[in-house]
C-alpha positions as a printed Julia matrix, in Angstrom:
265×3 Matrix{Float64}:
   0.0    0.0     0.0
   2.72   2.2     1.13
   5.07   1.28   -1.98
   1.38   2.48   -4.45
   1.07   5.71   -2.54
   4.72   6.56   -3.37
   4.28   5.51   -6.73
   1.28   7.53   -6.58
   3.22  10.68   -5.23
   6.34  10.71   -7.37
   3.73  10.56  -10.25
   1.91  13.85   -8.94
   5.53  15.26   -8.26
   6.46  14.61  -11.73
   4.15  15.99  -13.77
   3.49  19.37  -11.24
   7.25  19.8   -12.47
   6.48  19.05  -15.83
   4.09  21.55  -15.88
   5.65  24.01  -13.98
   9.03  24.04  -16.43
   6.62  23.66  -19.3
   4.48  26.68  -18.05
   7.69  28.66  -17.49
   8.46  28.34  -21.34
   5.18  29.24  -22.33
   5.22  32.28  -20.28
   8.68  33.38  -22.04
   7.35  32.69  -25.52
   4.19  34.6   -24.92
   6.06  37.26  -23.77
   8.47  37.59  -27.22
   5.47  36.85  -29.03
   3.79  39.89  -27.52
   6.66  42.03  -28.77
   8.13  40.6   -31.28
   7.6   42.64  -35.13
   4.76  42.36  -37.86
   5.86  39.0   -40.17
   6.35  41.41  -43.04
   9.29  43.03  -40.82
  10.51  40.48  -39.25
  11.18  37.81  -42.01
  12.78  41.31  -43.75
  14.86  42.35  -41.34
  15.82  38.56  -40.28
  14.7   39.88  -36.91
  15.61  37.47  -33.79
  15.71  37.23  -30.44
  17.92  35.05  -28.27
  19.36  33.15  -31.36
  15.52  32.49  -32.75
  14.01  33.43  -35.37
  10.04  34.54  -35.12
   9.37  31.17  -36.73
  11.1   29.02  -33.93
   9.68  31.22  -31.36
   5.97  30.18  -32.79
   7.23  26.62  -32.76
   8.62  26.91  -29.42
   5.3   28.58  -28.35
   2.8   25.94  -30.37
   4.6   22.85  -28.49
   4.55  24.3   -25.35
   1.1   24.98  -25.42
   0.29  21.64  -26.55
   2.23  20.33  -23.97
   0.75  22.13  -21.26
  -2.76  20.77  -22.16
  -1.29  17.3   -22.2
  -0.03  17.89  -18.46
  -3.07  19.46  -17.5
  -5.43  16.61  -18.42
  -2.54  14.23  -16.81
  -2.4   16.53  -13.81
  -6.37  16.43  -13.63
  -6.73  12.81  -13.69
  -3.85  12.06  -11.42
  -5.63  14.92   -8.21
  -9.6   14.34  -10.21
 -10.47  13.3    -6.35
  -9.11  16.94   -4.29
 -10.42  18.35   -7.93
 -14.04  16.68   -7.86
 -14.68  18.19   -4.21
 -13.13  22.31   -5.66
 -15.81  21.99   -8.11
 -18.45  22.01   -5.79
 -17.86  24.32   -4.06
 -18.38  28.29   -4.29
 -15.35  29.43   -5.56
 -15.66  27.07   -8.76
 -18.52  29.02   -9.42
 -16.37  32.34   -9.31
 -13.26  31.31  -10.6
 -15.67  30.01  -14.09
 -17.37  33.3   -13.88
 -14.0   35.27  -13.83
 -12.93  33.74  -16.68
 -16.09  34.2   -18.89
 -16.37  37.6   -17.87
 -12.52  37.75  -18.88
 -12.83  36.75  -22.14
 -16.48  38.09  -23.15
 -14.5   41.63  -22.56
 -11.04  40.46  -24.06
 -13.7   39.73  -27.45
 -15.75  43.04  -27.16
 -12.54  44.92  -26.81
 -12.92  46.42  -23.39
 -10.33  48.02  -21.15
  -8.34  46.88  -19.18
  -8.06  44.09  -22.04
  -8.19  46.3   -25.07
  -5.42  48.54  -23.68
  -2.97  45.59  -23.41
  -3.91  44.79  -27.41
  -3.37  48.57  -28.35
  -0.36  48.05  -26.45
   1.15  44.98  -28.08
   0.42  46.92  -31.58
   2.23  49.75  -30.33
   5.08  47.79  -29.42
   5.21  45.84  -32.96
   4.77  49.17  -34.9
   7.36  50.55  -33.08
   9.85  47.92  -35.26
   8.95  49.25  -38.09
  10.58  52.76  -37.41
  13.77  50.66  -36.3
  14.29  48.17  -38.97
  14.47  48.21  -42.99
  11.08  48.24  -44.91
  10.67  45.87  -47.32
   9.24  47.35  -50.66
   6.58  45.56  -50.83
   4.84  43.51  -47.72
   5.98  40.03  -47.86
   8.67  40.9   -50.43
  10.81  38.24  -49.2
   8.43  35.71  -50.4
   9.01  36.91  -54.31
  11.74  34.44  -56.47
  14.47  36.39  -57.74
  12.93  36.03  -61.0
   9.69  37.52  -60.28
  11.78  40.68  -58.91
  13.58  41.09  -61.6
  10.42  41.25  -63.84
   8.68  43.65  -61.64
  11.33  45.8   -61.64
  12.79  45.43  -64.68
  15.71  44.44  -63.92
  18.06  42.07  -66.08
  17.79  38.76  -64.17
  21.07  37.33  -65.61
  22.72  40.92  -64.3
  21.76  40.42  -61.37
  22.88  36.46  -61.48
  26.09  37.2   -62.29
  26.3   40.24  -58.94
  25.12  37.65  -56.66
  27.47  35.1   -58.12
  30.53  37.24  -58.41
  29.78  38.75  -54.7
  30.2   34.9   -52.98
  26.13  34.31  -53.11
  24.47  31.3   -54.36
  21.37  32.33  -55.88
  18.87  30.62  -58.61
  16.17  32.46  -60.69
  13.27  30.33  -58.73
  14.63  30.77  -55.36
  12.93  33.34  -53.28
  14.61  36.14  -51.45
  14.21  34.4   -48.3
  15.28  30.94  -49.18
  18.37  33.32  -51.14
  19.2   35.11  -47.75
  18.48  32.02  -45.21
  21.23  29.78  -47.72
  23.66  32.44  -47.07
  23.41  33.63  -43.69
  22.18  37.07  -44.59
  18.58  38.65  -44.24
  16.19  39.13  -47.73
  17.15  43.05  -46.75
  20.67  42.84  -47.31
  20.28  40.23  -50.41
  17.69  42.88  -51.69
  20.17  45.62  -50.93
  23.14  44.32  -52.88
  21.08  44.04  -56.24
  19.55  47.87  -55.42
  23.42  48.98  -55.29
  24.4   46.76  -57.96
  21.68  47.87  -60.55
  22.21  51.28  -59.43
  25.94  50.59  -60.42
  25.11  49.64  -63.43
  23.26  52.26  -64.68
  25.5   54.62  -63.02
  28.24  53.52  -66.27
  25.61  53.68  -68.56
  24.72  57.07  -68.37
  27.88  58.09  -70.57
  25.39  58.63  -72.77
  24.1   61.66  -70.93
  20.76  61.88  -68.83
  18.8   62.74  -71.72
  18.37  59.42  -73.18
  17.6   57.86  -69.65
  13.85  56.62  -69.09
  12.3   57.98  -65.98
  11.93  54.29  -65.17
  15.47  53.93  -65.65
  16.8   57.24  -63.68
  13.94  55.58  -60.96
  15.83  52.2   -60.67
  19.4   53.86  -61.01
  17.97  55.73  -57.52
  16.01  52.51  -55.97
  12.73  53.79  -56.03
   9.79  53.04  -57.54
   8.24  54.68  -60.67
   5.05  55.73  -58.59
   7.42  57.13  -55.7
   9.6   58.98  -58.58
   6.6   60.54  -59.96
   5.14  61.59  -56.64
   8.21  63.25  -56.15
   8.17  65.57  -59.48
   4.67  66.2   -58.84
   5.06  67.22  -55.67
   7.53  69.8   -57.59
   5.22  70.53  -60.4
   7.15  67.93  -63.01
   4.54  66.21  -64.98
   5.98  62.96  -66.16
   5.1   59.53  -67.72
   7.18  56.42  -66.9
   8.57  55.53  -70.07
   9.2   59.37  -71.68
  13.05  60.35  -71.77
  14.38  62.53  -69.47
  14.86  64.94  -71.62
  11.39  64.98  -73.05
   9.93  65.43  -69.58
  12.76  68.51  -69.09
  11.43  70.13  -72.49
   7.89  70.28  -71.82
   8.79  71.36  -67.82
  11.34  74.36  -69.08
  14.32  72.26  -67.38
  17.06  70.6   -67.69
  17.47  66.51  -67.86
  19.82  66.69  -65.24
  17.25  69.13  -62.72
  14.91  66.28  -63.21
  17.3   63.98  -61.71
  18.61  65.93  -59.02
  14.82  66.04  -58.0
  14.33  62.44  -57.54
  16.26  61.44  -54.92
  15.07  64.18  -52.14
């Protein structure tokens, strides 16, 4: 009797450690998950904290939850006895009345529980101000082909940057899968073709500005046509995407080179 009553106890022991480490982890993870950035900025930015990635830290999270449920319905059978008599008694009836009340708020987004959410967004904004901006959300999700053809950039160019710059790089890989194969961050694989196209057209303006498209004089700057344009309007330059830069200086009464002075302030 004595040696099933130990048994018994080591059990109950076990698993209120089991749960109590497990609970610990899940209180961490909550925490980082609370704070951590927006996807879009954190698979960017290859954001991490402690080592781990946002990714691992939602694994680490996910199994730890699971877990705990797993010890709690072990815990629950192993004291269901001291448990059975709690439930009958008035402060059952509280404690499940607490909790609905809890989360009937927490849903209808009232305070205090809609100030800790407003909170947590503040908190993940406040990445955004910190760390690069992608160009597009989820950016890192486009192949390097797919980049190239959005942005009109020559694909085998930018191959051949990659290549030449220690980076192993195919047209169907995405800038993540790019970034994560060479220990860098989609930001700084996105980077090094921005500075390398701009390179590029940087030599090929021998030619003068004149004969530069404003799409070209845009990527030479790494900015988008729409931003480019927004910025001469803004300065009273009317301009189409694919006109010459000296076209768009005739009809403005300036010169090519005015027009790309303008674009990068």
């Amino acid at each position: 009797m004595e040696k099933k009553s130990a048994k018994s106890c080591n059990s109950r022991v076990f698993v209120s450690l089991l749960l109590f480490y497990t609970l610990m982890v899940l209180i961490i993870s909550s925490v980082v998950l609370y704070i951590m950035p927006y996807g879009r900025v954190a698979y960017w930015s290859g954001w991490r904290l402690l080592g781990l990635s946002k990714d691992q830290w939602e694994a680490v999270h996910v199994i730890s939850g699971i877990g705990m449920v797993i010890l709690a319905v072990w815990h629950t059978i192993l004291n269901w006895k001291p448990l059975k008599n709690y439930l009958v008694k008035m402060e059952s009836l509280v404690s499940a009345v607490v909790v609905v009340i809890c989360t009937a708020a927490t849903i209808a987004g009232l305070p205090p529980f809609s100030t800790i959410i407003n909170i947590e967004q503040e908190i993940k904004k406040s990445w955004e101000r910190r760390l690069p901006a992608a160009p597009l959300p989820h950016a890192e999700l486009m192949t390097l082909k797919e980049l190239c053809l959005k942005d009109d950039i020559p694909l085998q160019t930018v191959l051949s940057v990659l290549h030449q710059n220690g980076i192993s790089a195919s047209p169907d890989e995405t800038l993540k899968e790019i970034a994560e194969n060479n220990h860098l961050t989609p930001a700084m694989v996105y980077n090094l073709i921005k500075r390398a196209v701009r390179r590029t057209y940087t030599t090929g303006m021998r030619v003068g500005f004149g004969r530069m498209t404003l799409k070209e004089a845009c990527l030479m700057n790494g900015l988008t046509v729409d931003e480019c344009i927004e910025k001469l309007q803004k300065k009273g330059i009317v301009a189409l995407p694919d006109e010459t830069l000296r076209s768009i200086a005739a009809k403005n009464g300036v010169l090519p080179r005015d027009i790309v002075a303008m674009i990068p302030q």
